[in-house]
Tab-separated table of C-alpha atoms in Angstrom:
chain	number	residue	atom	x	y	z
A	29	MET	CA	117.147	88.423	94.105
A	30	GLY	CA	114.943	90.608	95.238
A	31	LYS	CA	111.825	88.579	94.010
A	32	ARG	CA	110.689	85.532	95.753
A	33	PRO	CA	110.648	82.262	92.993
A	34	SER	CA	106.852	82.252	92.673
A	35	GLU	CA	106.807	85.949	91.926
A	36	THR	CA	109.032	85.304	88.451
A	37	ARG	CA	107.070	84.450	85.675
A	38	ALA	CA	109.546	82.785	83.105
A	39	THR	CA	106.958	82.065	80.549
A	40	GLN	CA	106.655	86.167	79.947
A	41	PRO	CA	108.837	88.062	78.058
A	42	PRO	CA	111.319	89.681	80.144
A	43	ARG	CA	110.147	93.027	81.073
A	44	ARG	CA	112.017	96.366	81.820
A	45	ARG	CA	113.412	96.738	85.239
A	46	LEU	CA	111.616	98.949	88.082
A	47	GLY	CA	113.344	102.382	88.394
A	48	VAL	CA	113.656	103.319	91.394
A	49	VAL	CA	114.623	106.972	93.009
A	50	VAL	CA	116.583	107.428	96.367
A	51	VAL	CA	116.028	110.081	98.337
A	52	ASP	CA	117.670	110.635	101.621
A	53	PRO	CA	119.770	113.275	103.270
A	54	LEU	CA	122.282	111.088	104.591
A	55	GLY	CA	124.755	110.482	101.947
A	56	VAL	CA	126.000	107.326	103.148
A	57	VAL	CA	122.530	105.681	103.245
A	58	ARG	CA	121.667	107.043	99.689
A	59	ALA	CA	124.889	105.336	98.296
A	60	GLY	CA	124.492	101.918	100.672
A	61	LEU	CA	120.449	101.822	98.980
A	62	GLY	CA	121.897	102.593	95.410
A	63	MET	CA	123.929	99.889	95.539
A	64	LEU	CA	121.921	97.377	96.535
A	65	ILE	CA	119.316	98.218	94.359
A	66	ALA	CA	121.829	99.381	91.050
A	67	ASN	CA	123.127	95.450	91.844
A	68	ALA	CA	119.519	93.606	92.058
A	69	ASP	CA	117.957	91.804	88.956
A	70	GLY	CA	114.598	93.265	89.426
A	71	THR	CA	114.877	97.220	89.649
A	72	GLU	CA	116.961	99.939	88.377
A	73	LEU	CA	118.339	102.951	90.255
A	74	LEU	CA	117.099	105.953	88.385
A	75	ALA	CA	118.689	108.707	90.566
A	76	GLU	CA	119.642	109.426	94.183
A	77	ALA	CA	119.150	112.842	95.789
A	78	GLY	CA	120.059	114.495	98.660
A	79	THR	CA	117.023	117.374	99.003
A	80	ALA	CA	113.248	117.466	97.890
A	81	ASP	CA	114.212	119.953	95.356
A	82	GLU	CA	116.785	117.284	94.085
A	83	ALA	CA	114.245	114.749	94.024
A	84	LEU	CA	111.556	116.276	92.099
A	85	ARG	CA	114.316	117.402	89.233
A	86	ALA	CA	115.008	113.852	89.374
A	87	ILE	CA	111.801	112.398	89.138
A	88	ALA	CA	110.720	114.456	86.067
A	89	ARG	CA	113.960	113.493	84.413
A	90	ALA	CA	113.032	109.587	84.497
A	91	ARG	CA	110.015	110.116	82.064
A	92	ARG	CA	108.612	106.670	83.326
A	93	SER	CA	105.273	106.312	83.844
A	94	ARG	CA	105.486	104.321	86.942
A	95	VAL	CA	108.788	104.857	89.503
A	96	VAL	CA	109.014	103.795	93.108
A	97	VAL	CA	110.956	106.709	94.973
A	98	LEU	CA	112.197	106.015	98.432
A	99	VAL	CA	111.653	109.186	100.742
A	100	GLY	CA	113.850	109.313	103.698
A	101	LEU	CA	112.175	110.645	106.607
A	102	GLY	CA	114.990	112.667	107.490
A	103	LEU	CA	114.298	115.103	105.341
A	104	GLU	CA	114.738	118.607	106.729
A	105	GLU	CA	113.018	122.066	106.217
A	106	PRO	CA	112.133	123.855	104.595
A	107	HIS	CA	111.006	120.726	101.905
A	108	ASP	CA	110.583	117.386	104.356
A	109	ALA	CA	109.411	114.526	103.660
A	110	SER	CA	105.691	115.334	104.029
A	111	TRP	CA	106.268	117.917	101.717
A	112	LEU	CA	107.698	116.029	99.147
A	113	ILE	CA	105.294	113.143	99.838
A	114	ARG	CA	102.494	115.419	98.668
A	115	GLU	CA	103.930	117.044	95.560
A	116	ILE	CA	105.189	113.438	94.020
A	117	ARG	CA	101.404	111.943	94.846
A	118	GLU	CA	100.174	114.832	93.248
A	119	ARG	CA	102.400	115.413	90.448
A	120	TYR	CA	102.787	111.939	89.844
A	121	PRO	CA	100.133	109.994	90.839
A	122	THR	CA	100.779	106.544	89.031
A	123	HIS	CA	104.348	106.402	90.799
A	124	ALA	CA	104.716	104.559	94.285
A	125	VAL	CA	106.004	106.581	97.133
A	126	LEU	CA	107.391	104.814	100.183
A	127	ALA	CA	108.467	106.226	102.993
A	128	VAL	CA	111.881	104.742	104.607
A	129	GLY	CA	112.842	105.249	108.355
A	130	ALA	CA	114.954	103.963	111.184
A	131	ASN	CA	112.765	103.418	114.403
A	132	ALA	CA	110.214	105.286	112.994
A	133	ASP	CA	107.655	105.967	115.510
A	134	PRO	CA	103.691	105.466	114.518
A	135	THR	CA	102.818	108.811	114.236
A	136	SER	CA	105.255	109.815	111.826
A	137	ILE	CA	104.353	106.674	109.355
A	138	SER	CA	100.775	107.972	110.131
A	139	ARG	CA	101.654	111.459	108.436
A	140	ALA	CA	103.637	109.907	105.849
A	141	LEU	CA	100.364	107.613	104.430
A	142	PHE	CA	98.120	110.752	105.504
A	143	VAL	CA	100.292	112.812	102.822
A	144	GLY	CA	99.985	110.171	100.397
A	145	ALA	CA	102.466	107.513	100.840
A	146	ASP	CA	101.864	103.716	99.475
A	147	GLY	CA	103.453	102.453	102.618
A	148	PHE	CA	106.795	102.515	104.767
A	149	ILE	CA	109.639	100.423	105.051
A	150	ASP	CA	112.014	100.107	108.224
A	151	LYS	CA	115.793	100.778	107.137
A	152	ARG	CA	116.118	97.967	109.563
A	153	VAL	CA	114.377	94.998	107.377
A	154	GLU	CA	116.623	92.270	105.703
A	155	PRO	CA	117.500	93.215	101.994
A	156	GLU	CA	115.048	90.460	100.629
A	157	GLU	CA	112.556	92.115	102.855
A	158	PHE	CA	113.858	95.758	101.403
A	159	PHE	CA	113.466	94.616	97.851
A	160	GLU	CA	110.045	92.320	97.782
A	161	SER	CA	108.792	95.686	99.407
A	162	ILE	CA	109.952	97.967	96.537
A	163	SER	CA	109.061	95.721	93.902
A	164	ARG	CA	105.315	94.803	95.752
A	165	ALA	CA	105.272	98.694	95.593
A	166	GLY	CA	105.813	98.418	91.987
A	167	GLU	CA	102.601	96.297	91.622
A	168	ARG	CA	100.664	98.827	93.441
A	169	GLU	CA	100.657	97.073	96.671
A	170	VAL	CA	100.272	99.036	99.798
A	171	VAL	CA	103.414	97.826	102.107
A	172	LEU	CA	103.930	98.231	105.982
A	173	ALA	CA	107.956	96.236	105.922
A	174	GLY	CA	108.888	96.215	109.410
A	175	PRO	CA	106.085	97.328	111.763
A	176	THR	CA	103.595	95.221	110.940
A	177	SER	CA	101.201	93.876	113.601
A	178	SER	CA	102.428	95.292	116.042
A	179	SER	CA	101.958	98.738	115.237
A	180	VAL	CA	99.220	98.525	112.558
A	181	GLY	CA	96.779	99.492	114.563
A	182	GLN	CA	98.982	102.618	116.607
A	183	ILE	CA	99.677	104.014	112.655
A	184	ALA	CA	95.892	103.745	112.148
A	185	ASP	CA	94.834	105.792	115.342
A	186	GLY	CA	97.261	108.371	114.139
A	187	ILE	CA	94.974	109.043	111.564
A	188	HIS	CA	91.954	108.490	113.399
A	189	ARG	CA	92.925	111.282	115.919
A	190	ARG	CA	94.186	113.461	112.585
A	191	ARG	CA	90.221	113.195	111.202
A	192	GLU	CA	88.829	114.130	114.615
A	193	LEU	CA	91.644	116.947	115.129
A	194	ASP	CA	90.167	118.155	111.684
A	195	ALA	CA	86.827	117.767	112.400
A	196	MET	CA	86.688	120.067	115.209
A	197	LEU	CA	88.765	123.050	113.959
A	198	THR	CA	88.933	125.194	110.478
A	199	PRO	CA	92.090	125.247	108.238
A	200	ARG	CA	92.459	128.091	109.536
A	201	GLU	CA	92.554	127.109	112.907
A	202	ARG	CA	94.567	124.184	112.023
A	203	GLU	CA	96.795	126.785	110.416
A	204	VAL	CA	97.258	129.054	113.631
A	205	LEU	CA	97.901	125.617	115.596
A	206	ALA	CA	100.796	124.405	113.151
A	207	ILE	CA	102.501	127.911	113.454
A	208	ALA	CA	101.789	128.035	117.258
A	209	ALA	CA	103.866	124.486	117.568
A	210	GLU	CA	106.943	126.311	116.120
A	211	GLY	CA	106.808	128.344	119.239
A	212	LEU	CA	105.921	131.688	117.781
A	213	THR	CA	104.206	134.493	119.959
A	214	ALA	CA	100.490	135.577	118.954
A	215	ARG	CA	102.221	138.622	117.705
A	216	GLU	CA	104.606	136.838	115.562
A	217	ILE	CA	101.922	134.467	114.240
A	218	ALA	CA	100.039	137.626	113.430
A	219	ALA	CA	102.603	138.740	111.506
A	220	ARG	CA	103.283	135.770	109.572
A	221	LEU	CA	99.562	135.352	108.727
A	222	GLY	CA	99.050	139.524	108.265
A	223	VAL	CA	96.362	139.276	110.855
A	224	ARG	CA	95.890	141.605	113.724
A	225	GLU	CA	97.475	139.956	117.244
A	226	ARG	CA	93.932	139.779	118.504
A	227	THR	CA	92.471	137.659	116.121
A	228	VAL	CA	95.419	135.079	116.673
A	229	THR	CA	94.499	135.403	120.424
A	230	THR	CA	90.520	134.599	119.317
A	231	HIS	CA	91.641	131.749	117.123
A	232	LEU	CA	93.759	130.178	120.310
A	233	GLY	CA	90.872	130.343	122.590
A	234	ARG	CA	88.480	128.689	120.307
A	235	ILE	CA	91.027	126.051	119.607
A	236	TYR	CA	91.731	125.105	123.543
A	237	GLY	CA	87.831	125.406	123.545
A	238	LYS	CA	86.974	123.081	120.835
A	239	LEU	CA	89.834	120.625	121.907
A	240	GLY	CA	88.975	120.933	125.970
A	241	VAL	CA	92.539	121.659	126.778
A	242	GLY	CA	94.094	124.346	128.911
A	243	ASN	CA	96.755	126.264	127.632
A	244	ARG	CA	98.956	126.060	124.185
A	245	LEU	CA	101.319	123.270	124.810
A	246	ALA	CA	98.177	120.660	125.718
A	247	ALA	CA	96.983	121.865	122.157
A	248	VAL	CA	100.405	121.626	120.504
A	249	ARG	CA	100.700	118.191	121.912
A	250	LEU	CA	97.787	116.969	120.853
A	251	ALA	CA	98.093	118.259	117.704
A	252	ALA	CA	101.556	116.652	117.223
A	253	ARG	CA	100.232	113.238	118.337
A	254	SER	CA	97.809	113.430	115.504
A	255	GLY	CA	100.559	113.964	113.284
A	256	LEU	CA	99.066	117.617	112.090
A	257	VAL	CA	102.377	118.905	113.402
A	258	THR	CA	105.832	117.339	113.933
A	259	VAL	CA	107.734	118.541	116.842
A	260	GLY	CA	111.606	117.117	116.664
A	261	THR	CA	112.871	114.948	114.295
A	262	PRO	CA	110.652	111.972	112.811
A	263	GLU	CA	113.573	109.460	112.791
B	21	MET	CA	85.935	114.242	124.566
B	22	ALA	CA	86.648	111.808	121.669
B	23	VAL	CA	90.033	113.461	121.102
B	24	ARG	CA	91.044	112.578	125.109
B	25	ARG	CA	90.164	109.260	124.739
B	26	ALA	CA	92.032	108.906	121.638
B	27	LEU	CA	94.943	110.379	123.272
B	28	ASP	CA	95.187	107.866	126.249
B	29	ALA	CA	94.718	105.220	123.762
B	30	GLY	CA	97.766	106.041	121.978
B	31	GLU	CA	99.666	106.439	125.692
B	32	ARG	CA	98.182	102.655	125.881
B	33	VAL	CA	99.583	101.450	123.042
B	34	THR	CA	102.725	103.231	123.062
B	35	ARG	CA	104.269	101.013	125.373
B	36	SER	CA	103.920	97.708	123.861
B	37	PRO	CA	106.961	96.658	122.216
B	38	ALA	CA	107.351	96.880	118.478
B	39	ARG	CA	107.804	93.528	116.170
B	40	LEU	CA	111.576	94.272	115.904
B	41	ASP	CA	112.195	94.544	119.688
B	42	GLN	CA	112.151	91.753	121.824
B	43	PRO	CA	108.967	90.559	123.375
B	44	GLN	CA	108.793	90.869	127.265
B	45	ALA	CA	109.816	87.915	129.450
B	46	VAL	CA	107.344	86.005	130.938
B	47	ASP	CA	108.080	86.024	134.625
B	48	ALA	CA	105.072	87.363	136.049
B	49	GLY	CA	103.058	84.001	135.965
B	50	PRO	CA	100.928	82.681	133.608
B	51	ALA	CA	98.305	85.062	132.272
B	52	GLU	CA	94.722	84.981	133.150
B	53	LEU	CA	92.543	83.995	129.863
B	54	PHE	CA	89.039	85.080	130.048
B	55	VAL	CA	86.314	83.877	127.806
B	56	ILE	CA	83.387	85.434	125.765
B	57	ALA	CA	81.770	83.205	123.340
B	58	THR	CA	78.261	82.168	123.528
B	59	ASP	CA	78.750	78.851	121.076
B	60	PRO	CA	79.793	75.950	123.376
B	61	VAL	CA	82.006	74.244	120.427
B	62	VAL	CA	83.807	77.443	120.156
B	63	GLN	CA	84.212	78.094	124.227
B	64	GLY	CA	85.666	74.376	124.117
B	65	VAL	CA	87.798	74.658	121.041
B	66	ILE	CA	89.165	78.241	123.076
B	67	ARG	CA	89.672	76.135	126.246
B	68	LEU	CA	91.245	73.066	124.620
B	69	ALA	CA	93.704	75.760	122.707
B	70	ALA	CA	94.266	77.780	126.390
B	71	ASP	CA	95.430	74.295	128.356
B	72	THR	CA	98.604	73.771	125.711
B	73	ALA	CA	99.080	77.396	125.194
B	74	ALA	CA	102.534	78.820	126.977
B	75	GLY	CA	102.117	81.324	129.656
B	76	VAL	CA	98.368	81.401	129.823
B	77	GLY	CA	96.891	79.708	133.243
B	78	ARG	CA	93.686	79.622	134.718
B	79	VAL	CA	90.314	80.353	131.974
B	80	THR	CA	87.207	81.490	133.184
B	81	SER	CA	83.947	82.037	131.299
B	82	ILE	CA	82.532	85.079	131.058
B	83	SER	CA	79.398	87.359	129.945
B	84	ALA	CA	80.305	90.377	127.719
B	85	ASP	CA	77.251	92.344	129.238
B	86	ARG	CA	79.242	92.475	132.872
B	87	LEU	CA	82.749	91.911	132.987
B	88	PRO	CA	84.267	90.736	136.461
B	89	ALA	CA	86.324	92.906	138.496
B	90	SER	CA	89.046	90.555	138.112
B	91	VAL	CA	88.856	91.275	134.232
B	92	MET	CA	90.017	94.836	135.468
B	93	THR	CA	92.712	93.918	138.049
B	94	GLU	CA	94.373	91.066	136.678
B	95	PRO	CA	98.012	91.902	135.854
B	96	ARG	CA	98.000	91.412	132.141
B	97	PRO	CA	94.597	89.597	131.598
B	98	ILE	CA	93.916	88.155	128.146
B	99	VAL	CA	89.995	87.988	126.769
B	100	VAL	CA	89.377	85.833	124.124
B	101	LEU	CA	86.275	87.731	122.599
B	102	ASP	CA	84.230	85.305	120.002
B	103	LEU	CA	81.914	87.453	117.675
B	104	ASP	CA	78.709	85.387	116.632
B	105	GLY	CA	77.279	86.250	113.103
B	106	ALA	CA	78.433	86.617	109.655
B	107	VAL	CA	78.625	90.179	109.511
B	108	PRO	CA	79.738	91.058	113.441
B	109	SER	CA	79.816	94.515	114.746
B	110	ILE	CA	83.310	95.744	116.173
B	111	ALA	CA	81.358	97.340	118.882
B	112	PRO	CA	81.947	94.604	121.636
B	113	VAL	CA	85.663	95.186	121.467
B	114	ALA	CA	85.208	99.032	121.922
B	115	ALA	CA	83.087	98.110	124.720
B	116	VAL	CA	85.724	95.421	126.604
B	117	LEU	CA	88.337	97.774	126.017
B	118	ASP	CA	86.349	101.156	126.746
B	119	LEU	CA	86.243	99.542	130.406
B	120	ALA	CA	89.168	97.405	130.707
B	121	PRO	CA	91.898	99.420	128.602
B	122	ASP	CA	94.683	97.242	129.819
B	123	VAL	CA	93.328	94.114	128.426
B	124	ARG	CA	94.349	91.708	125.759
B	125	VAL	CA	91.927	91.256	123.741
B	126	VAL	CA	92.173	88.413	120.780
B	127	VAL	CA	89.222	88.776	118.074
B	128	LEU	CA	87.470	85.537	117.027
B	129	SER	CA	85.480	86.513	113.658
B	130	GLU	CA	83.905	85.404	110.317
B	131	ARG	CA	84.850	88.807	109.368
B	132	ASP	CA	88.365	89.753	107.790
B	133	ASP	CA	87.755	92.238	105.493
B	134	GLY	CA	90.866	95.163	106.141
B	135	ALA	CA	88.123	97.647	107.877
B	136	PHE	CA	87.269	95.432	110.378
B	137	VAL	CA	90.383	94.166	110.904
B	138	LEU	CA	92.650	97.367	111.082
B	139	GLU	CA	89.275	98.848	113.055
B	140	ALA	CA	89.803	96.295	115.632
B	141	MET	CA	93.893	96.821	116.111
B	142	ARG	CA	92.995	100.706	116.463
B	143	LEU	CA	90.694	100.001	119.156
B	144	GLY	CA	94.207	98.107	120.996
B	145	ALA	CA	93.315	94.376	120.330
B	146	PHE	CA	96.110	92.428	120.447
B	147	ALA	CA	95.112	89.605	117.710
B	148	VAL	CA	92.009	88.895	115.138
B	149	LEU	CA	92.069	85.361	113.771
B	150	ARG	CA	89.320	84.359	111.155
B	151	LYS	CA	87.087	81.297	112.194
B	152	PRO	CA	86.772	78.869	111.625
B	153	ASP	CA	90.442	78.281	109.811
B	154	GLY	CA	92.509	81.034	112.469
B	155	LEU	CA	91.032	78.861	115.047
B	156	HIS	CA	94.263	76.061	114.510
B	157	THR	CA	96.467	78.644	115.471
B	158	LEU	CA	94.878	79.901	118.195
B	159	SER	CA	97.110	78.071	120.909
B	160	ASP	CA	100.261	79.467	119.220
B	161	VAL	CA	98.769	83.110	119.303
B	162	LEU	CA	97.768	83.236	122.834
B	163	ALA	CA	101.028	82.129	124.165
B	164	GLN	CA	102.494	85.301	121.913
B	165	VAL	CA	99.519	87.354	123.381
B	166	ALA	CA	100.852	86.429	126.860
B	167	GLY	CA	104.417	86.918	126.203
B	168	GLY	CA	102.943	90.715	124.762
B	169	GLU	CA	103.022	90.614	120.970
B	170	ARG	CA	100.374	91.708	118.641
B	171	VAL	CA	99.509	88.900	116.485
B	172	LEU	CA	97.917	89.626	112.921
B	173	PRO	CA	97.765	86.196	110.240
B	174	THR	CA	99.897	87.295	107.034
B	175	ASP	CA	96.686	87.831	105.204
B	176	LEU	CA	94.698	89.338	107.404
B	177	GLU	CA	97.635	92.128	107.895
B	178	GLN	CA	97.757	92.312	103.980
B	179	SER	CA	94.296	93.685	104.273
B	180	ALA	CA	94.525	96.032	107.049
B	181	VAL	CA	97.324	97.521	105.696
B	182	SER	CA	95.579	98.350	102.392
B	183	GLU	CA	92.986	99.640	104.344
B	184	LEU	CA	95.332	101.749	106.140
B	185	ARG	CA	96.232	103.713	102.973
B	186	ARG	CA	92.747	103.947	101.936
B	187	PHE	CA	91.593	104.682	105.238
B	188	ALA	CA	94.679	107.687	104.996
B	189	ARG	CA	93.460	109.097	101.641
B	190	GLN	CA	90.226	109.370	102.547
B	191	VAL	CA	91.045	111.149	105.617
B	192	HIS	CA	93.323	113.508	103.896
B	193	ALA	CA	90.306	114.300	101.315
B	194	ALA	CA	88.295	115.111	104.036
B	195	SER	CA	90.861	117.578	105.453
B	196	THR	CA	90.987	119.669	102.480
B	197	VAL	CA	86.844	120.672	103.069
B	198	ALA	CA	86.894	124.235	103.894
B	199	THR	CA	85.329	124.134	106.737
B	200	PRO	CA	84.494	121.109	109.262
B	201	VAL	CA	80.655	120.086	108.863
B	202	THR	CA	78.599	120.149	111.944
B	203	ASP	CA	76.871	117.428	114.154
B	204	ARG	CA	73.492	118.553	112.264
B	205	GLU	CA	74.527	119.025	108.763
B	206	ARG	CA	75.615	114.982	108.973
B	207	GLU	CA	72.766	113.968	110.746
B	208	ILE	CA	70.799	115.932	107.449
B	209	LEU	CA	73.138	114.072	105.174
B	210	GLU	CA	72.781	111.017	106.440
B	211	LEU	CA	68.720	111.186	106.098
B	212	ALA	CA	69.153	112.465	102.785
B	213	ALA	CA	71.181	109.580	102.333
B	214	GLU	CA	68.930	107.175	103.190
B	215	GLY	CA	66.196	108.786	100.125
B	216	PHE	CA	63.783	111.320	102.738
B	217	THR	CA	62.687	114.657	101.454
B	218	THR	CA	63.478	117.918	102.709
B	219	HIS	CA	59.840	117.558	104.093
B	220	GLN	CA	60.488	114.261	105.502
B	221	ILE	CA	63.390	115.341	107.303
B	222	GLY	CA	62.286	118.555	108.888
B	223	ARG	CA	59.743	116.611	110.407
B	224	ARG	CA	61.853	113.876	111.685
B	225	LEU	CA	64.743	116.207	113.307
B	226	GLY	CA	61.688	118.845	115.097
B	227	ILE	CA	62.675	121.472	112.611
B	228	SER	CA	61.141	123.788	109.625
B	229	PRO	CA	61.943	122.387	105.963
B	230	ARG	CA	63.264	126.057	105.189
B	231	THR	CA	65.902	125.157	108.316
B	232	VAL	CA	66.985	121.753	106.176
B	233	GLU	CA	67.171	124.005	102.755
B	234	ALA	CA	69.139	126.400	105.220
B	235	HIS	CA	71.432	123.589	106.011
B	236	VAL	CA	71.685	121.278	102.688
B	237	ALA	CA	72.538	125.377	101.154
B	238	LYS	CA	75.000	125.476	103.783
B	239	LEU	CA	76.331	121.552	103.167
B	240	TYR	CA	76.534	122.258	99.267
B	241	ARG	CA	78.966	125.097	99.668
B	242	LYS	CA	81.140	123.370	102.490
B	243	LEU	CA	81.429	120.002	100.172
B	244	GLY	CA	81.720	122.027	97.078
B	245	VAL	CA	79.074	120.458	95.014
B	246	LYS	CA	75.635	121.791	93.311
B	247	THR	CA	73.124	118.353	93.922
B	248	ARG	CA	71.859	116.304	96.547
B	249	ILE	CA	73.110	113.170	95.206
B	250	GLN	CA	76.633	115.004	94.712
B	251	ALA	CA	76.870	116.396	98.266
B	252	ILE	CA	75.989	111.985	99.363
B	253	THR	CA	78.332	110.908	97.138
B	254	ARG	CA	80.742	113.287	97.985
B	255	ALA	CA	80.496	113.049	101.808
B	256	ALA	CA	80.372	109.315	101.618
B	257	ALA	CA	83.603	109.259	99.583
B	258	LEU	CA	84.901	111.633	102.348
B	259	GLY	CA	83.839	109.375	105.186
B	260	LEU	CA	81.698	111.493	106.541
B	261	ILE	CA	78.994	109.630	106.290
B	262	ASP	CA	78.295	105.410	106.253
B	263	MET	CA	76.791	104.015	103.237
B	264	SER	CA	77.562	100.441	103.687
B	265	GLU	CA	74.976	99.412	105.526
């Protein structure tokens, strides 16, 4: 299973099965996905990992040129899903990375694509669609399984808003805003960045002006909508 | 305040049901349908499709230049927007949704490339169909849109999804540019991309060639390049300027 009959190439010699790495903080999810993948015809389970760092070690051990990595959006700090996707994209440009989530909002899908994911699979899709998505990702296609027509526009809008925000703010201002979103005071932000408190308040004032907002909450809300910062859990 | 507008748009579309959810029940009576099409044949096809579509009520032909007030006041109006020509612009879609953000726009177009489809959906369209083959499904699509669903044919959906990755990568690459490019610098880049010289650019913008040079030098630094051609190709790759036309 996993491939539609029209996609199997009977005349060609059997190819090596597609290697898959499953990354998810929840053991039950890992076990379930791992079992499905290990028992399917076209795929082979290379490793399971519960954290981003474990995942990078597992991928390094795999020694394959093309691996499909399924990254659960529920991964948490210090190295969350965005961090892992960005790392894999930089270190292994030929691997396919698919974000996996349940009920994910379009903003977190935008964010995953922005940092380099090749697609998104909703955990609620049927196993058949799940496998089809994995093998299509193996063929270098972009995959969006689950939330398609209804949210492709919203996902694009999230990325578009990120571009607008990026066009307005300097990298330092983005950094300040991202830290401000954690709820730190100007003094604490200054300490983290190693600058004077006065510098931080100047940055914040300039950020509010550029975004056309009156206070920090409004600025953080804007940043969250454009995927610059995450507020709350992505799932 | 482009961001504010985008924000409002985001809030608007967030309320639409995801595909996995049940479509909204059609209990508020049939949806009023407005047609924007200059081609009488296309108009006829739309009217025919509307007649057989469940949940679709009265059909009115309107002009894109002057939207009647009823488009804005109807509870769940559908606008079928026929875009003329082989390479139509997306502008009418944006114009309709700007005036009447709650309208469910169904776009008919000969264009089916990912950039076009994705931009239409990003602006808030409910469906995009390719002419002429997509017209066969129009009746079903209208019924789905009347029920609150967003609809894309499989092939258009796949090209939109592929475009999504390209778009995401481009925006990501652009975000690595150390300092945002200013409007003036972008203007100069666009003129340079059209092949104008420093003097010509200066004349066009009413500034001295020396000022143009200063802008260009700043641009090189921001884009991390050394020549004008590099600056233009890099800016195009980052989506800062559009070289497709």
